[in-house]
XYZ file of C-alpha atoms in Angstrom:
707
model
C -73.987 -18.592 -68.259
C -71.564 -16.449 -66.143
C -71.578 -12.572 -66.868
C -68.094 -11.571 -67.937
C -66.314 -8.901 -66.159
C -66.255 -6.097 -68.848
C -64.323 -2.933 -68.919
C -67.198 -1.034 -67.914
C -67.712 -3.259 -64.935
C -63.860 -2.978 -64.040
C -64.527 0.653 -63.946
C -66.988 0.185 -61.216
C -64.739 -1.736 -58.855
C -63.890 0.145 -55.787
C -60.174 -0.350 -54.578
C -61.387 -0.079 -50.735
C -60.189 -2.942 -48.627
C -63.132 -3.405 -46.473
C -62.472 -5.227 -43.184
C -65.769 -7.360 -42.059
C -66.093 -10.166 -39.676
C -69.898 -10.537 -40.489
C -71.982 -9.977 -43.633
C -74.656 -7.261 -43.171
C -77.762 -9.139 -42.435
C -79.882 -7.470 -45.033
C -77.368 -7.364 -47.588
C -76.992 -11.162 -47.040
C -80.632 -11.999 -47.264
C -80.672 -10.166 -50.746
C -77.778 -11.714 -51.974
C -79.035 -15.155 -51.141
C -82.084 -14.504 -53.213
C -79.975 -13.547 -56.297
C -77.947 -16.751 -55.813
C -80.927 -19.010 -55.403
C -82.771 -17.355 -58.509
C -79.699 -17.854 -60.780
C -78.910 -21.134 -59.315
C -75.240 -19.959 -58.703
C -72.961 -22.449 -57.275
C -69.585 -20.709 -57.159
C -67.332 -22.418 -54.526
C -66.974 -20.617 -51.232
C -63.398 -20.040 -51.749
C -64.049 -17.992 -54.926
C -67.578 -16.193 -54.459
C -68.177 -12.923 -54.206
C -69.670 -11.999 -50.894
C -72.120 -9.453 -49.492
C -70.587 -6.557 -47.685
C -73.257 -3.868 -47.757
C -76.111 -2.248 -49.189
C -76.947 0.950 -51.287
C -80.874 1.367 -51.847
C -82.037 -1.647 -53.887
C -78.438 -2.850 -54.711
C -76.102 -5.037 -52.804
C -72.351 -4.311 -52.608
C -70.271 -7.460 -53.274
C -66.592 -8.017 -52.309
C -63.915 -10.103 -53.440
C -60.156 -10.130 -52.549
C -59.248 -10.420 -56.364
C -62.204 -8.635 -58.164
C -60.518 -7.947 -61.539
C -59.831 -11.629 -62.150
C -62.360 -13.381 -60.139
C -64.432 -15.803 -61.931
C -67.775 -14.252 -62.220
C -71.099 -15.738 -60.770
C -74.190 -16.380 -63.021
C -76.214 -13.376 -61.917
C -75.391 -9.929 -63.456
C -72.913 -8.037 -61.737
C -73.997 -4.810 -63.139
C -76.759 -4.943 -60.742
C -74.418 -4.667 -57.847
C -71.766 -2.548 -56.166
C -68.255 -4.014 -56.594
C -65.392 -3.681 -54.244
C -62.169 -5.384 -53.023
C -61.981 -6.756 -49.709
C -59.118 -8.318 -47.642
C -58.411 -11.946 -48.175
C -58.905 -12.379 -44.277
C -62.390 -10.977 -44.417
C -63.117 -12.965 -47.307
C -62.283 -16.282 -45.807
C -64.790 -15.632 -42.989
C -67.465 -13.945 -45.247
C -67.444 -16.658 -47.960
C -67.960 -19.551 -45.147
C -70.847 -17.438 -43.542
C -72.447 -16.795 -46.802
C -72.118 -20.376 -47.957
C -73.701 -21.512 -44.708
C -76.558 -19.136 -45.136
C -77.225 -20.349 -48.570
C -77.724 -23.933 -47.295
C -80.166 -22.543 -44.702
C -83.802 -23.777 -45.273
C -85.135 -20.299 -44.312
C -83.061 -18.356 -47.065
C -85.882 -17.433 -49.386
C -86.854 -14.194 -47.581
C -87.231 -12.387 -51.174
C -88.737 -13.835 -54.107
C -88.413 -12.325 -57.777
C -88.717 -13.135 -61.250
C -85.041 -12.835 -62.464
C -86.211 -13.114 -66.200
C -87.299 -9.441 -65.819
C -83.956 -8.233 -64.487
C -82.588 -6.823 -67.725
C -80.203 -3.772 -68.228
C -81.842 -1.040 -70.395
C -80.537 -0.314 -73.785
C -80.430 3.191 -73.124
C -79.445 4.017 -69.721
C -79.490 7.926 -69.676
C -82.533 10.426 -70.543
C -85.739 10.316 -68.983
C -87.084 7.131 -70.356
C -83.835 5.297 -69.906
C -83.864 6.334 -66.273
C -87.302 5.525 -65.551
C -86.600 1.840 -67.099
C -83.653 1.753 -64.539
C -85.734 2.577 -61.747
C -88.460 0.056 -62.811
C -85.748 -2.542 -63.086
C -84.335 -1.819 -59.742
C -87.773 -1.997 -57.994
C -87.860 -5.754 -59.047
C -84.724 -6.326 -57.065
C -84.800 -8.501 -53.878
C -85.159 -5.953 -51.013
C -86.773 -3.147 -52.988
C -90.252 -3.941 -51.563
C -90.141 -1.639 -48.635
C -89.605 1.176 -51.315
C -92.186 0.238 -53.804
C -94.858 2.503 -52.381
C -92.609 5.577 -52.958
C -91.404 4.262 -56.403
C -94.725 3.730 -57.805
C -95.833 7.358 -56.664
C -92.725 8.977 -58.010
C -93.045 7.315 -61.402
C -96.903 8.256 -61.481
C -95.872 11.775 -60.810
C -95.432 12.971 -64.285
C -91.715 14.073 -63.759
C -90.197 14.753 -67.164
C -86.637 15.419 -66.181
C -84.104 12.939 -65.215
C -82.461 15.017 -62.517
C -86.018 15.601 -60.954
C -86.643 12.060 -61.011
C -83.251 11.189 -59.361
C -83.825 13.728 -56.756
C -87.120 12.287 -55.907
C -85.961 8.641 -55.117
C -85.759 7.099 -51.882
C -82.224 7.297 -49.790
C -79.644 5.061 -51.893
C -81.430 4.800 -54.921
C -79.978 7.863 -56.679
C -76.501 6.630 -56.183
C -77.413 3.136 -57.354
C -78.800 4.583 -60.702
C -76.072 6.908 -61.216
C -73.350 4.228 -60.623
C -74.917 2.257 -63.378
C -75.328 5.171 -65.692
C -71.711 6.714 -65.371
C -70.061 3.299 -64.498
C -68.882 4.756 -61.190
C -67.910 2.419 -58.191
C -70.786 2.306 -55.559
C -70.158 1.697 -51.878
C -71.972 2.358 -48.536
C -68.484 2.860 -46.898
C -69.800 2.248 -43.436
C -66.984 -0.382 -42.987
C -64.405 1.323 -44.485
C -61.568 3.369 -42.691
C -59.701 6.279 -44.594
C -55.905 5.518 -44.563
C -53.626 8.241 -43.040
C -52.511 11.063 -45.321
C -55.167 10.547 -48.045
C -57.132 13.703 -47.074
C -54.018 15.939 -47.542
C -53.668 14.932 -51.309
C -56.776 17.018 -52.465
C -56.739 20.769 -51.992
C -59.396 21.872 -49.310
C -60.905 24.543 -51.891
C -61.536 21.842 -54.481
C -62.977 19.350 -51.920
C -65.506 22.108 -50.667
C -66.428 23.226 -54.183
C -67.133 19.697 -55.404
C -68.232 18.169 -52.258
C -65.593 15.464 -52.291
C -64.172 13.379 -49.542
C -60.651 11.746 -50.577
C -60.761 8.023 -49.219
C -57.919 6.081 -51.010
C -55.068 6.593 -53.257
C -53.762 3.593 -55.151
C -52.095 3.185 -58.504
C -51.906 6.735 -59.156
C -55.577 7.118 -58.883
C -57.340 9.249 -56.109
C -60.796 7.987 -55.274
C -62.981 10.315 -53.734
C -66.517 9.816 -52.249
C -68.393 12.132 -54.871
C -71.528 14.427 -54.522
C -74.895 12.839 -54.743
C -75.770 14.907 -57.589
C -73.281 13.441 -59.925
C -75.638 13.254 -63.171
C -75.016 14.495 -66.585
C -71.579 15.400 -67.616
C -70.693 16.534 -64.067
C -68.397 13.605 -63.312
C -66.189 14.493 -66.326
C -66.086 17.998 -65.538
C -65.029 17.319 -61.883
C -62.235 15.270 -63.408
C -61.136 17.887 -65.666
C -60.966 20.546 -63.212
C -59.044 18.222 -60.997
C -56.028 18.303 -63.429
C -55.596 22.035 -62.679
C -55.383 21.781 -59.145
C -53.424 18.212 -58.369
C -50.097 18.814 -56.644
C -47.555 17.198 -54.792
C -47.677 13.352 -54.468
C -51.007 13.454 -56.461
C -49.487 15.704 -59.161
C -50.224 12.961 -61.790
C -52.892 11.178 -60.234
C -56.362 10.730 -62.029
C -59.540 11.323 -59.970
C -62.191 8.624 -59.769
C -65.487 9.231 -58.018
C -67.049 6.606 -55.601
C -70.715 7.032 -55.147
C -72.258 6.489 -51.691
C -74.969 7.788 -49.581
C -74.785 11.005 -47.610
C -75.276 8.873 -44.310
C -72.289 6.875 -45.403
C -70.134 10.074 -46.184
C -71.100 11.265 -42.686
C -69.653 7.782 -41.171
C -66.148 8.211 -42.944
C -65.742 11.648 -41.398
C -66.810 10.518 -38.070
C -64.370 7.619 -38.004
C -61.615 9.901 -39.420
C -62.280 12.207 -36.413
C -61.930 9.575 -33.916
C -58.591 8.433 -35.633
C -57.383 12.079 -35.857
C -56.619 11.462 -39.613
C -57.359 14.928 -40.544
C -57.123 18.262 -38.689
C -60.140 19.321 -36.818
C -59.590 23.151 -36.277
C -60.817 26.311 -37.509
C -61.348 25.091 -41.139
C -64.639 25.186 -42.891
C -63.774 22.859 -45.619
C -66.041 19.632 -46.373
C -63.652 17.249 -44.421
C -62.586 19.379 -41.511
C -66.135 20.569 -40.750
C -67.606 17.410 -40.950
C -64.958 15.937 -38.754
C -65.312 18.760 -36.325
C -68.835 17.845 -35.930
C -67.614 14.596 -34.308
C -64.593 15.769 -32.797
C -66.480 17.996 -30.448
C -69.086 15.332 -29.763
C -66.778 14.351 -26.850
C -67.822 17.510 -24.754
C -69.445 16.364 -21.547
C -72.344 18.085 -20.304
C -70.596 19.051 -17.095
C -68.092 20.955 -19.268
C -70.672 22.947 -21.446
C -71.075 25.776 -18.803
C -67.529 26.549 -19.008
C -67.616 28.258 -22.319
C -69.934 30.922 -23.435
C -71.293 31.150 -26.934
C -70.396 35.143 -27.043
C -66.746 34.215 -26.260
C -64.436 35.875 -28.958
C -61.632 33.036 -28.807
C -63.545 30.289 -30.155
C -63.731 29.224 -33.744
C -66.804 29.198 -35.911
C -67.065 25.616 -35.912
C -66.746 25.547 -31.932
C -69.383 28.046 -31.717
C -71.833 26.033 -33.495
C -71.027 22.793 -31.754
C -71.238 24.430 -28.523
C -74.623 26.035 -29.352
C -76.090 22.505 -30.317
C -74.809 20.815 -27.296
C -75.873 23.773 -24.893
C -79.295 23.824 -26.473
C -79.699 20.097 -25.768
C -78.388 19.756 -22.334
C -81.057 22.863 -21.396
C -83.795 20.468 -22.822
C -84.604 22.835 -25.794
C -86.680 21.423 -28.832
C -85.119 24.091 -30.991
C -82.244 26.322 -31.823
C -82.860 29.532 -33.791
C -79.565 31.201 -35.381
C -80.786 34.563 -37.135
C -79.616 38.333 -36.573
C -81.187 41.219 -34.988
C -79.932 45.027 -34.433
C -76.772 44.458 -36.335
C -75.591 41.435 -34.348
C -75.923 37.563 -34.675
C -78.598 36.036 -32.424
C -79.019 32.527 -30.876
C -82.233 31.496 -29.025
C -83.610 28.450 -27.783
C -87.282 27.149 -27.312
C -87.267 25.609 -24.064
C -90.535 24.032 -22.656
C -92.502 25.846 -25.184
C -91.014 29.721 -24.688
C -88.142 31.266 -26.269
C -84.970 32.575 -24.554
C -81.565 33.518 -25.554
C -78.435 31.318 -24.955
C -76.071 33.251 -22.774
C -76.435 36.889 -23.989
C -77.788 35.475 -27.283
C -75.405 37.615 -29.235
C -72.300 37.136 -31.423
C -70.652 39.162 -34.093
C -72.752 39.601 -37.166
C -69.706 38.647 -39.483
C -69.875 35.071 -38.181
C -73.423 34.313 -38.987
C -72.623 33.619 -42.867
C -69.896 31.055 -41.708
C -72.217 29.452 -39.298
C -74.883 29.202 -42.255
C -72.399 27.740 -44.365
C -71.180 25.041 -41.732
C -74.714 24.010 -41.465
C -74.863 23.558 -45.107
C -71.779 21.402 -45.044
C -73.214 19.383 -42.161
C -76.469 18.575 -44.115
C -74.831 18.037 -47.265
C -76.882 20.726 -48.867
C -76.640 21.572 -52.605
C -78.251 24.667 -54.423
C -76.268 27.613 -53.393
C -76.773 30.317 -50.790
C -79.968 31.713 -52.579
C -82.010 28.498 -52.042
C -83.861 27.394 -49.035
C -82.672 23.979 -47.724
C -83.434 21.357 -45.232
C -81.562 18.370 -44.062
C -80.058 16.849 -40.772
C -77.020 15.534 -39.227
C -76.255 13.640 -35.904
C -74.481 14.594 -32.791
C -73.968 13.390 -29.349
C -73.836 14.476 -25.672
C -72.322 12.221 -23.181
C -73.777 8.914 -24.414
C -76.801 10.181 -26.075
C -77.311 10.666 -29.835
C -79.395 13.303 -31.532
C -80.666 13.712 -34.943
C -80.694 17.494 -35.621
C -83.195 18.580 -38.570
C -82.017 21.819 -40.002
C -83.938 24.301 -41.982
C -82.153 27.242 -43.572
C -83.699 30.373 -45.234
C -81.564 32.646 -47.188
C -81.192 36.502 -45.939
C -82.463 39.122 -48.365
C -78.815 39.951 -49.595
C -77.651 36.399 -49.360
C -76.053 36.484 -52.751
C -73.626 39.322 -51.312
C -73.419 38.424 -47.442
C -73.983 34.590 -47.685
C -76.091 35.077 -44.455
C -79.432 33.277 -43.701
C -81.703 32.261 -40.791
C -81.734 28.440 -39.579
C -83.836 26.580 -37.224
C -82.358 23.422 -35.708
C -84.650 20.728 -34.240
C -83.290 18.240 -31.876
C -84.711 14.638 -31.788
C -83.237 12.011 -29.645
C -82.331 9.026 -31.575
C -82.966 6.710 -28.677
C -86.122 8.360 -27.598
C -88.196 5.946 -29.841
C -91.913 6.276 -30.242
C -94.014 6.753 -27.139
C -96.711 4.706 -26.075
C -100.314 5.901 -25.169
C -99.311 5.579 -21.479
C -96.523 7.926 -21.974
C -99.264 10.589 -23.112
C -100.538 10.838 -19.565
C -104.197 10.749 -20.842
C -106.980 11.038 -18.463
C -108.954 7.559 -18.046
C -112.009 8.995 -20.167
C -109.630 10.386 -22.916
C -107.809 7.218 -22.979
C -111.170 5.039 -23.453
C -112.100 7.436 -26.315
C -108.857 6.872 -28.036
C -109.058 3.218 -27.655
C -112.575 2.907 -28.871
C -111.617 5.316 -31.942
C -108.795 2.820 -32.743
C -111.214 -0.049 -32.690
C -113.204 1.250 -35.448
C -112.738 -0.185 -38.960
C -112.833 3.142 -40.985
C -113.323 6.835 -40.439
C -111.100 9.687 -39.982
C -109.182 10.932 -36.924
C -108.024 14.653 -36.924
C -105.226 15.863 -34.369
C -105.176 19.616 -34.374
C -102.830 22.412 -32.824
C -99.949 24.716 -33.792
C -96.625 23.537 -34.785
C -94.627 22.168 -31.776
C -97.746 21.151 -29.735
C -97.014 17.071 -29.895
C -99.510 16.261 -32.625
C -96.907 13.813 -34.283
C -96.151 12.248 -31.024
C -99.806 11.329 -30.319
C -100.475 10.136 -33.725
C -97.423 8.015 -33.520
C -98.365 6.688 -30.156
C -101.435 5.611 -31.657
C -99.992 3.919 -34.886
C -97.582 1.937 -32.438
C -100.496 0.730 -30.584
C -102.197 -0.578 -33.721
C -98.829 -1.915 -34.955
C -98.256 -4.014 -31.823
C -101.843 -5.598 -31.895
C -103.998 -3.049 -30.892
C -106.709 -3.847 -28.676
C -105.672 -7.479 -28.493
C -101.821 -7.535 -27.755
C -101.968 -11.314 -28.520
C -102.949 -10.604 -32.049
C -100.064 -11.945 -34.285
C -101.583 -10.369 -37.552
C -101.743 -6.817 -36.729
C -103.195 -4.365 -39.297
C -101.324 -3.001 -42.386
C -100.338 0.337 -41.681
C -98.698 3.052 -44.132
C -97.943 6.481 -43.758
C -96.579 9.654 -45.653
C -95.094 12.051 -43.527
C -92.773 15.368 -43.984
C -90.513 14.245 -42.747
C -90.406 10.721 -41.183
C -89.191 11.597 -37.722
C -89.404 8.265 -36.122
C -89.532 4.682 -37.585
C -92.363 2.248 -36.365
C -91.660 -1.168 -36.428
C -94.529 -2.878 -38.545
C -95.494 0.349 -40.383
C -94.529 1.279 -44.123
C -93.279 4.961 -43.924
C -92.416 7.401 -46.806
C -91.357 10.958 -46.800
C -93.221 13.339 -49.007
C -91.412 15.182 -51.776
C -92.145 17.962 -53.980
C -92.790 15.437 -56.915
C -94.962 13.114 -54.481
C -97.146 15.450 -52.283
C -99.613 14.056 -49.766
C -102.588 13.985 -52.151
C -100.849 12.082 -54.869
C -99.111 9.576 -52.184
C -102.554 9.048 -50.646
C -104.025 8.084 -53.998
C -101.340 5.477 -54.605
C -101.754 4.340 -50.782
C -105.364 3.200 -51.608
C -104.060 0.625 -54.291
C -101.776 -1.074 -51.531
C -104.839 -2.469 -49.565
C -104.054 -0.825 -46.318
C -105.990 -0.981 -43.161
C -104.647 2.147 -41.555
C -103.307 5.193 -43.347
C -101.489 8.361 -41.785
C -101.494 11.497 -43.734
C -98.971 13.739 -41.998
C -100.919 16.869 -42.718
C -103.997 18.114 -44.572
C -102.789 21.173 -46.388
C -105.470 21.657 -49.267
C -108.638 20.660 -50.462
C -107.288 17.876 -52.722
C -105.736 16.054 -49.766
C -108.787 16.667 -47.607
C -111.181 15.228 -50.322
C -109.106 12.114 -50.837
C -108.439 11.472 -47.005
C -112.297 11.723 -46.401
C -112.796 9.413 -49.384
C -110.390 6.772 -48.083
C -112.209 6.981 -44.735
C -115.600 6.558 -46.574
C -114.203 3.504 -48.272
C -113.118 1.263 -45.475
C -110.030 2.746 -44.105
C -109.177 4.335 -40.784
C -107.206 7.433 -41.542
C -105.122 9.696 -39.130
C -104.032 13.132 -40.152
C -103.341 16.631 -38.586
C -104.884 20.029 -39.299
C -103.859 23.456 -38.137
C -106.973 24.888 -36.101
C -107.230 26.482 -32.605
C -109.628 23.631 -31.191
C -111.269 20.510 -31.993
C -114.818 21.985 -32.804
C -113.186 24.680 -35.012
C -112.085 21.619 -37.150
C -115.558 21.139 -38.635
C -115.895 24.648 -39.781
C -112.248 24.627 -41.177
C -113.117 21.601 -43.239
C -116.469 22.993 -44.269
C -114.484 26.076 -45.297
C -112.078 24.193 -47.438
C -114.838 22.982 -49.511
C -115.733 19.595 -48.261
C -119.657 18.901 -48.450
C -121.465 18.468 -44.961
C -122.750 14.998 -46.069
C -119.151 13.696 -46.545
C -118.280 14.853 -43.093
C -121.236 13.108 -41.854
C -119.987 9.919 -43.211
C -116.540 10.043 -42.292
C -115.411 11.905 -39.326
C -114.599 9.873 -36.123
C -112.725 11.570 -33.405
C -111.329 15.357 -33.323
C -108.454 15.853 -30.923
C -106.963 19.585 -30.281
C -103.637 19.601 -27.954
C -101.204 21.785 -26.453
C -97.878 21.329 -24.570
C -97.469 23.066 -21.271
C -94.602 23.373 -18.751
C -94.784 20.553 -16.018
C -93.995 21.682 -12.510
C -90.974 19.689 -10.958
C -92.736 17.895 -8.083
C -89.529 17.798 -6.102
C -89.336 21.740 -5.673
C -92.674 23.302 -6.721
C -93.714 26.024 -4.464
C -97.202 26.034 -2.995
C -99.368 29.073 -1.993
C -102.935 29.796 -0.973
C -105.097 30.978 -4.065
C -106.355 34.686 -4.006
C -109.399 36.185 -5.165
C -108.129 36.362 -8.717
C -107.057 32.860 -8.550
C -110.439 31.669 -7.316
C -112.358 33.652 -9.973
C -110.254 32.010 -12.730
C -111.471 28.574 -11.372
C -114.993 29.811 -10.927
C -115.316 30.827 -14.608
C -114.292 27.336 -15.508
C -116.812 25.906 -13.171
C -114.123 24.144 -11.094
C -113.902 24.207 -7.514
C -110.567 26.103 -6.189
C -108.124 24.028 -4.491
C -106.885 25.019 -1.028
C -103.237 25.292 -2.362
C -101.838 26.169 -5.665
C -98.371 25.902 -7.052
C -95.616 27.803 -8.886
C -92.052 26.946 -10.248
C -89.184 27.367 -8.010
C -87.104 29.343 -10.364
C -83.914 28.463 -8.552
C -84.770 24.910 -9.395
C -83.062 21.610 -8.215
C -80.897 18.917 -9.594
C -83.827 17.053 -11.066
C -85.277 20.109 -13.165
C -84.564 23.318 -14.981
C -85.868 26.470 -13.234
C -88.551 24.652 -11.659
C -89.936 22.817 -14.778
C -89.402 19.355 -15.634
C -90.557 18.823 -19.328
C -93.846 19.283 -21.081
C -97.237 17.990 -20.273
C -99.738 17.515 -23.319
C -103.181 18.767 -22.614
C -105.985 17.489 -24.594
C -109.691 18.367 -25.851
C -111.499 15.419 -27.663
C -114.811 15.434 -29.536
C -116.511 12.281 -30.458
C -118.416 12.742 -33.822
C -121.816 11.371 -32.528
C -125.085 11.227 -34.213
C -126.326 14.401 -32.681
C -123.062 16.252 -34.052
C -123.652 14.556 -37.539
C -127.067 16.014 -37.368
C -126.038 19.383 -36.600
C -123.557 19.546 -39.197
C -125.979 18.163 -42.019
C -128.388 21.048 -40.525
C -125.626 23.551 -41.030
C -125.530 24.582 -37.555
C -123.279 27.501 -36.534
C -120.067 26.951 -34.696
C -121.315 28.248 -31.454
C -124.484 25.843 -31.761
C -121.951 23.123 -32.291
C -119.931 24.322 -29.340
C -123.190 24.110 -27.241
C -123.956 20.535 -28.258
C -120.573 19.210 -27.556
C -120.774 20.966 -24.130
C -124.077 19.182 -23.526
C -122.517 15.841 -24.733
C -119.810 16.405 -21.851
C -116.991 17.927 -24.065
C -114.692 20.232 -21.983
C -112.106 22.779 -23.836
C -108.408 22.984 -23.589
C -108.809 25.939 -21.022
C -110.977 23.624 -18.546
C -108.410 20.598 -18.768
C -105.641 23.207 -18.329
C -107.171 24.525 -14.931
C -107.882 20.900 -13.753
C -104.039 20.103 -14.160
C -103.413 23.513 -12.140
C -105.718 22.483 -9.596
C -103.921 19.306 -8.923
C -100.617 20.982 -8.751
C -99.231 19.581 -12.157
C -98.699 22.827 -13.883
C -98.410 26.482 -12.562
C -101.503 28.579 -12.121
C -99.878 31.470 -13.467
C -99.161 29.541 -16.763
C -102.618 28.060 -16.792
C -104.168 31.610 -16.463
C -102.111 32.901 -19.218
C -102.837 29.807 -21.481
C -106.488 29.778 -20.674
C -106.857 33.373 -21.438
C -105.440 32.871 -24.900
C -107.650 30.123 -25.717
C -110.922 31.502 -24.372
């Protein structure tokens, strides 16, 4: 029997006239699974049609949602919105055609298990809702994370909601509080709506006004709208509403943070709201996009220490200047009574322009960053998040980490580090790593093993994640046999997931699902290959090694100075020597070094000091060595063209295993490795210098530290 549209369901219908000409592919496939499972045969001219997806839930649209004939499947399990009649005519035909296609059953599920719990609130009701949504079509990709979260022993509903994958929290809250649910990526805010809500109120409650209809102002609400918060926000609204909205009620629409960002970007392009000076939620978020139109050639025209630019412009400019300079990170902090901006460029730190700005601007910049990443928790809490910006036609994810200053409660100041990740950079291949022939052969042989553990070591920013992702990409695309149409099952847990790899199941670590717990869950998923982002403690190390000893190929990272030192580090953590003997495969240490621009590098004849450096490494000194041209050329920056990875690789062979079992010292293990052909990072660095790929000065500086 059809499910009646109750008053609760009516409260969850969003009055946002979505305009679409194609149903979203994933949402359409999920919708078809529901229709087939419930044998729904609603005529095309009256059917609800898929217009979006939020986590495990499909968003359905209808031109007359309040009076529409309901389908047979339960509408409480969907987001509901109004769409234009023109969009419905197109989408209903396309959806009906898809339902008649022979390949529609992309998702299979037991509809008999889809029941709304009697009690929706509290920890038990919330857990039951999560378990119910986990049975929905399309939720399979999140099942690893959900199982780990439910098994983590969380006892508070708020903690459970915070740990859920993207979109799940909003889906749960929409059911619990009868709030509309939308992804908003296909919606444009009508002109004038933003001005109906006072900026201070929008900032305080993290609201984005999106539509005003029938004396009701609908706003994209905060993602933390649990408990009594929606009602408290609505009560507070009554004390600040003025003008056209003086008698309007406030209704919240739940949507993911990514969709909130889309709304503000679209508003900026349409010049719906002002984009100057203001630090309110709408204005600040819009300003991010409004300044994205800056071209690289224009960046040098403004200095970050200019006094006549707004805080918003200062932050945008610093990000764009950093990206244009090829920086990996931007550091915003203070020193000597001034605000400070530095970038990490080709591995070294330098100031942007003078690197200084007035200290009283620091708090404003930190607050802007909190707005951009949709951060909650107040000025006294460390927060992480990300936003997206554009330079010319390239898009970048900006990962943000903010720490509060010691007097943050008074000053609002803090320290921020922004890391820039090109969205179109994708995952590098093994060829992109510029491995030597012998190094590549070792890695290929390692990836051909059915089990064992591979550890990549090095400091933060040394390229460990890039190397691991290249190896996983190789395995996910068929491995040693590119014609292999059935590649291995690969699962990862990372902190966070930086790049998505096709064919790999990836989840991010949370405070409720740490590496060790996720790894234990992974082992029940019958994987072939497992990536654990980092081994941080004995529990994670023990679980990873146990996985390697029981038929899994495990990849992970560890913070040590070199490959050989990794053995001592694991033993020092408490791993028994016999377990290392039966699990370790390959140890890789790496660094990133500045690569000379081949177009303008400067050569000179090596002097006695240079020759002595090569002699100590038992390398024949070349007749010419090279240094960067600090004036640079159009193809580089100050004579440097990017960073080059340097590797040292240890194959854990029978002789090494015997030495570990016999508790040989680190120096004895070093000698064995050397006899087996191992060469340290310092050696490989000088080989690159002899070949003119990196500077001899840089090589000498680095090798001196490594030796």
